[in-house]
Amino acid sequence: MKIRHVLTQSITFLVMVVALLVLVPEGMMLATGVKSPAMSVLSESMEPAIKKGDMVFVHNMSNEPFREGEVVLFKVDGFEHPIVHRVIKVYEHRDTGEIRILTKGDNNSMDDRFLYASGQLWLQPHDIIGRVAGYLPYAGWPGVFISEAYKMLLNGGSTTTPEVLWVTM
């Protein structure tokens, strides 16, 4: 009888763990509107505001217009991972009403036009995945270690790559 009780409890526990591993990410996605709402920062491009090894939390639940100074997550053609940088300019075309957005990493000397797709000078709202709602210092270091170990394996021991990378959690 005791073995049956322990076995039942163990199976119940495993089912609950699996359900949590499936439901929590789905719930976070529904609550934030972003596929990966928590991301590890892998570069120093946003220092001193957001440091390498911090974890940022992103949402896409706001219909508010983009504002200069806010930090956004965006996707660029040619980059595997999204980038988190600050909006430095928002331009609305007078005739068409089209919104254009320019970004820059706080620690970078120039704007992000060199990161955008060839010939692209501005981001458009559809390029923006979400807005950074907050961050947790140091919580992203496990993602940094995993990313750097993976890069070392791919690059024969070097962690230096020319692109800005993020690990989704």
PDB file of C-alpha atoms in Angstrom:
ATOM      1  CA  MET A   1       0.000   0.000   0.000  1.00  0.00           C
ATOM      2  CA  LYS A   2       2.811   2.422   0.859  1.00  0.00           C
ATOM      3  CA  ILE A   3       4.580   1.843  -2.489  1.00  0.00           C
ATOM      4  CA  ARG A   4       1.352   2.564  -4.348  1.00  0.00           C
ATOM      5  CA  HIS A   5       0.911   5.838  -2.439  1.00  0.00           C
ATOM      6  CA  VAL A   6       4.495   6.973  -3.166  1.00  0.00           C
ATOM      7  CA  LEU A   7       4.130   6.011  -6.830  1.00  0.00           C
ATOM      8  CA  THR A   8       0.851   7.947  -7.131  1.00  0.00           C
ATOM      9  CA  GLN A   9       2.389  11.031  -5.512  1.00  0.00           C
ATOM     10  CA  SER A  10       5.442  10.819  -7.771  1.00  0.00           C
ATOM     11  CA  ILE A  11       3.362  10.562 -10.930  1.00  0.00           C
ATOM     12  CA  THR A  12       1.128  13.432  -9.790  1.00  0.00           C
ATOM     13  CA  PHE A  13       4.197  15.572  -9.110  1.00  0.00           C
ATOM     14  CA  LEU A  14       5.702  14.825 -12.534  1.00  0.00           C
ATOM     15  CA  VAL A  15       2.428  15.657 -14.300  1.00  0.00           C
ATOM     16  CA  MET A  16       2.249  18.992 -12.422  1.00  0.00           C
ATOM     17  CA  VAL A  17       5.857  19.866 -13.327  1.00  0.00           C
ATOM     18  CA  VAL A  18       5.295  19.088 -17.006  1.00  0.00           C
ATOM     19  CA  ALA A  19       2.049  21.091 -16.995  1.00  0.00           C
ATOM     20  CA  LEU A  20       3.845  24.074 -15.447  1.00  0.00           C
ATOM     21  CA  LEU A  21       6.682  23.875 -17.967  1.00  0.00           C
ATOM     22  CA  VAL A  22       4.137  24.004 -20.780  1.00  0.00           C
ATOM     23  CA  LEU A  23       1.547  26.398 -19.333  1.00  0.00           C
ATOM     24  CA  VAL A  24       3.747  29.068 -17.716  1.00  0.00           C
ATOM     25  CA  PRO A  25       5.530  30.084 -20.960  1.00  0.00           C
ATOM     26  CA  GLU A  26       2.218  30.062 -22.839  1.00  0.00           C
ATOM     27  CA  GLY A  27       0.623  32.186 -20.115  1.00  0.00           C
ATOM     28  CA  MET A  28       3.519  34.645 -20.181  1.00  0.00           C
ATOM     29  CA  MET A  29       3.191  34.899 -23.962  1.00  0.00           C
ATOM     30  CA  LEU A  30      -0.532  35.630 -23.673  1.00  0.00           C
ATOM     31  CA  ALA A  31       0.008  38.168 -20.888  1.00  0.00           C
ATOM     32  CA  THR A  32       2.821  40.066 -22.627  1.00  0.00           C
ATOM     33  CA  GLY A  33       2.052  39.605 -26.327  1.00  0.00           C
ATOM     34  CA  VAL A  34       5.694  38.579 -26.937  1.00  0.00           C
ATOM     35  CA  LYS A  35       6.947  35.088 -27.811  1.00  0.00           C
ATOM     36  CA  SER A  36       9.944  35.351 -25.449  1.00  0.00           C
ATOM     37  CA  PRO A  37       9.140  37.934 -22.757  1.00  0.00           C
ATOM     38  CA  ALA A  38      12.373  37.378 -20.780  1.00  0.00           C
ATOM     39  CA  MET A  39      15.779  37.726 -22.426  1.00  0.00           C
ATOM     40  CA  SER A  40      19.397  37.665 -21.266  1.00  0.00           C
ATOM     41  CA  VAL A  41      21.542  40.637 -22.261  1.00  0.00           C
ATOM     42  CA  LEU A  42      24.686  39.348 -24.008  1.00  0.00           C
ATOM     43  CA  SER A  43      26.463  42.587 -24.879  1.00  0.00           C
ATOM     44  CA  GLU A  44      27.488  45.886 -23.326  1.00  0.00           C
ATOM     45  CA  SER A  45      25.675  48.024 -25.935  1.00  0.00           C
ATOM     46  CA  MET A  46      23.064  49.334 -23.456  1.00  0.00           C
ATOM     47  CA  GLU A  47      25.400  50.051 -20.529  1.00  0.00           C
ATOM     48  CA  PRO A  48      25.217  51.738 -18.098  1.00  0.00           C
ATOM     49  CA  ALA A  49      21.382  51.491 -18.091  1.00  0.00           C
ATOM     50  CA  ILE A  50      21.191  47.753 -18.823  1.00  0.00           C
ATOM     51  CA  LYS A  51      24.296  45.645 -18.290  1.00  0.00           C
ATOM     52  CA  LYS A  52      25.573  42.436 -19.822  1.00  0.00           C
ATOM     53  CA  GLY A  53      24.123  39.607 -17.734  1.00  0.00           C
ATOM     54  CA  ASP A  54      20.897  41.431 -16.838  1.00  0.00           C
ATOM     55  CA  MET A  55      17.552  39.925 -17.822  1.00  0.00           C
ATOM     56  CA  VAL A  56      15.067  42.215 -19.572  1.00  0.00           C
ATOM     57  CA  PHE A  57      11.301  41.739 -19.610  1.00  0.00           C
ATOM     58  CA  VAL A  58       9.445  42.729 -22.768  1.00  0.00           C
ATOM     59  CA  HIS A  59       5.758  43.340 -23.520  1.00  0.00           C
ATOM     60  CA  ASN A  60       3.753  44.246 -26.594  1.00  0.00           C
ATOM     61  CA  MET A  61       0.451  45.185 -25.000  1.00  0.00           C
ATOM     62  CA  SER A  62       0.554  48.952 -25.484  1.00  0.00           C
ATOM     63  CA  ASN A  63      -1.116  50.881 -28.275  1.00  0.00           C
ATOM     64  CA  GLU A  64       0.722  54.031 -27.221  1.00  0.00           C
ATOM     65  CA  PRO A  65       2.874  55.719 -29.882  1.00  0.00           C
ATOM     66  CA  PHE A  66       6.610  55.095 -29.698  1.00  0.00           C
ATOM     67  CA  ARG A  67       8.496  57.775 -27.758  1.00  0.00           C
ATOM     68  CA  GLU A  68      12.066  58.949 -27.847  1.00  0.00           C
ATOM     69  CA  GLY A  69      13.911  57.540 -24.851  1.00  0.00           C
ATOM     70  CA  GLU A  70      12.006  54.266 -24.442  1.00  0.00           C
ATOM     71  CA  VAL A  71      13.832  50.954 -24.853  1.00  0.00           C
ATOM     72  CA  VAL A  72      12.470  48.539 -27.457  1.00  0.00           C
ATOM     73  CA  LEU A  73      13.156  45.047 -28.768  1.00  0.00           C
ATOM     74  CA  PHE A  74      13.382  44.875 -32.557  1.00  0.00           C
ATOM     75  CA  LYS A  75      14.172  42.380 -35.286  1.00  0.00           C
ATOM     76  CA  VAL A  76      16.490  43.131 -38.196  1.00  0.00           C
ATOM     77  CA  ASP A  77      16.744  41.107 -41.402  1.00  0.00           C
ATOM     78  CA  GLY A  78      20.054  39.260 -41.419  1.00  0.00           C
ATOM     79  CA  PHE A  79      20.288  38.935 -37.616  1.00  0.00           C
ATOM     80  CA  GLU A  80      19.263  35.704 -35.976  1.00  0.00           C
ATOM     81  CA  HIS A  81      18.460  37.328 -32.635  1.00  0.00           C
ATOM     82  CA  PRO A  82      16.469  40.454 -31.758  1.00  0.00           C
ATOM     83  CA  ILE A  83      18.176  43.587 -30.435  1.00  0.00           C
ATOM     84  CA  VAL A  84      17.267  45.759 -27.444  1.00  0.00           C
ATOM     85  CA  HIS A  85      18.180  49.447 -27.909  1.00  0.00           C
ATOM     86  CA  ARG A  86      16.787  52.892 -27.101  1.00  0.00           C
ATOM     87  CA  VAL A  87      14.560  54.910 -29.445  1.00  0.00           C
ATOM     88  CA  ILE A  88      16.408  58.149 -30.245  1.00  0.00           C
ATOM     89  CA  LYS A  89      14.134  59.555 -32.971  1.00  0.00           C
ATOM     90  CA  VAL A  90      10.515  59.052 -34.020  1.00  0.00           C
ATOM     91  CA  TYR A  91       9.499  60.593 -37.335  1.00  0.00           C
ATOM     92  CA  GLU A  92       5.966  60.775 -38.723  1.00  0.00           C
ATOM     93  CA  HIS A  93       5.717  61.497 -42.437  1.00  0.00           C
ATOM     94  CA  ARG A  94       3.562  64.586 -42.879  1.00  0.00           C
ATOM     95  CA  ASP A  95       1.630  63.363 -45.942  1.00  0.00           C
ATOM     96  CA  THR A  96       1.315  59.597 -45.360  1.00  0.00           C
ATOM     97  CA  GLY A  97       1.376  59.428 -41.553  1.00  0.00           C
ATOM     98  CA  GLU A  98       3.969  56.643 -41.810  1.00  0.00           C
ATOM     99  CA  ILE A  99       5.963  56.226 -38.585  1.00  0.00           C
ATOM    100  CA  ARG A 100       9.732  55.757 -38.742  1.00  0.00           C
ATOM    101  CA  ILE A 101      11.921  54.931 -35.757  1.00  0.00           C
ATOM    102  CA  LEU A 102      15.672  55.292 -35.202  1.00  0.00           C
ATOM    103  CA  THR A 103      17.438  53.412 -32.393  1.00  0.00           C
ATOM    104  CA  LYS A 104      20.832  53.398 -30.704  1.00  0.00           C
ATOM    105  CA  GLY A 105      22.573  51.425 -27.975  1.00  0.00           C
ATOM    106  CA  ASP A 106      23.389  53.719 -25.033  1.00  0.00           C
ATOM    107  CA  ASN A 107      27.019  52.586 -25.084  1.00  0.00           C
ATOM    108  CA  ASN A 108      27.389  52.854 -28.873  1.00  0.00           C
ATOM    109  CA  SER A 109      28.946  55.914 -30.516  1.00  0.00           C
ATOM    110  CA  MET A 110      26.515  55.986 -33.450  1.00  0.00           C
ATOM    111  CA  ASP A 111      22.906  55.127 -34.242  1.00  0.00           C
ATOM    112  CA  ASP A 112      21.833  51.648 -35.385  1.00  0.00           C
ATOM    113  CA  ARG A 113      21.579  52.285 -39.117  1.00  0.00           C
ATOM    114  CA  PHE A 114      24.649  50.084 -39.587  1.00  0.00           C
ATOM    115  CA  LEU A 115      22.655  47.205 -38.027  1.00  0.00           C
ATOM    116  CA  TYR A 116      19.528  47.632 -40.147  1.00  0.00           C
ATOM    117  CA  ALA A 117      19.018  45.700 -43.376  1.00  0.00           C
ATOM    118  CA  SER A 118      20.900  46.964 -46.419  1.00  0.00           C
ATOM    119  CA  GLY A 119      19.319  50.213 -47.614  1.00  0.00           C
ATOM    120  CA  GLN A 120      17.093  50.526 -44.540  1.00  0.00           C
ATOM    121  CA  LEU A 121      17.573  53.831 -42.714  1.00  0.00           C
ATOM    122  CA  TRP A 122      14.664  53.592 -40.258  1.00  0.00           C
ATOM    123  CA  LEU A 123      12.697  50.931 -38.422  1.00  0.00           C
ATOM    124  CA  GLN A 124       8.961  50.785 -38.889  1.00  0.00           C
ATOM    125  CA  PRO A 125       6.454  49.798 -36.188  1.00  0.00           C
ATOM    126  CA  HIS A 126       6.171  46.255 -37.607  1.00  0.00           C
ATOM    127  CA  ASP A 127       9.930  45.788 -36.947  1.00  0.00           C
ATOM    128  CA  ILE A 128       9.379  46.394 -33.213  1.00  0.00           C
ATOM    129  CA  ILE A 129       8.677  43.195 -31.269  1.00  0.00           C
ATOM    130  CA  GLY A 130       7.993  44.892 -27.940  1.00  0.00           C
ATOM    131  CA  ARG A 131       8.915  47.425 -25.300  1.00  0.00           C
ATOM    132  CA  VAL A 132      11.200  46.741 -22.356  1.00  0.00           C
ATOM    133  CA  ALA A 133       9.080  46.893 -19.215  1.00  0.00           C
ATOM    134  CA  GLY A 134      11.921  46.297 -16.751  1.00  0.00           C
ATOM    135  CA  TYR A 135      15.005  44.276 -16.002  1.00  0.00           C
ATOM    136  CA  LEU A 136      16.480  42.076 -13.290  1.00  0.00           C
ATOM    137  CA  PRO A 137      20.196  42.640 -12.647  1.00  0.00           C
ATOM    138  CA  TYR A 138      22.462  39.579 -13.002  1.00  0.00           C
ATOM    139  CA  ALA A 139      19.562  37.152 -13.673  1.00  0.00           C
ATOM    140  CA  GLY A 140      20.657  36.637 -17.282  1.00  0.00           C
ATOM    141  CA  TRP A 141      24.166  35.352 -16.557  1.00  0.00           C
ATOM    142  CA  PRO A 142      23.239  31.680 -17.107  1.00  0.00           C
ATOM    143  CA  GLY A 143      22.106  32.638 -20.624  1.00  0.00           C
ATOM    144  CA  VAL A 144      25.350  34.556 -21.194  1.00  0.00           C
ATOM    145  CA  PHE A 145      27.446  31.542 -20.163  1.00  0.00           C
ATOM    146  CA  ILE A 146      25.437  29.214 -22.414  1.00  0.00           C
ATOM    147  CA  SER A 147      25.681  31.594 -25.372  1.00  0.00           C
ATOM    148  CA  GLU A 148      29.412  32.153 -24.973  1.00  0.00           C
ATOM    149  CA  ALA A 149      30.103  28.421 -24.576  1.00  0.00           C
ATOM    150  CA  TYR A 150      28.084  27.750 -27.740  1.00  0.00           C
ATOM    151  CA  LYS A 151      29.979  30.475 -29.645  1.00  0.00           C
ATOM    152  CA  MET A 152      33.285  29.010 -28.474  1.00  0.00           C
ATOM    153  CA  LEU A 153      32.285  25.606 -29.824  1.00  0.00           C
ATOM    154  CA  LEU A 154      31.277  27.095 -33.175  1.00  0.00           C
ATOM    155  CA  ASN A 155      34.268  29.439 -33.498  1.00  0.00           C
ATOM    156  CA  GLY A 156      37.026  27.126 -32.334  1.00  0.00           C
ATOM    157  CA  GLY A 157      37.571  28.786 -28.956  1.00  0.00           C
ATOM    158  CA  SER A 158      36.826  32.440 -29.784  1.00  0.00           C
ATOM    159  CA  THR A 159      33.780  34.194 -28.313  1.00  0.00           C
ATOM    160  CA  THR A 160      34.138  37.201 -30.602  1.00  0.00           C
ATOM    161  CA  THR A 161      31.462  37.593 -33.273  1.00  0.00           C
ATOM    162  CA  PRO A 162      30.464  40.722 -35.192  1.00  0.00           C
ATOM    163  CA  GLU A 163      26.780  40.538 -34.294  1.00  0.00           C
ATOM    164  CA  VAL A 164      24.711  41.517 -31.256  1.00  0.00           C
ATOM    165  CA  LEU A 165      23.220  38.378 -29.708  1.00  0.00           C
ATOM    166  CA  TRP A 166      20.448  37.604 -27.225  1.00  0.00           C
ATOM    167  CA  VAL A 167      19.425  34.354 -25.589  1.00  0.00           C
ATOM    168  CA  THR A 168      15.726  33.876 -24.966  1.00  0.00           C
ATOM    169  CA  MET A 169      14.737  32.257 -21.717  1.00  0.00           C
TER     170      MET A 169
END
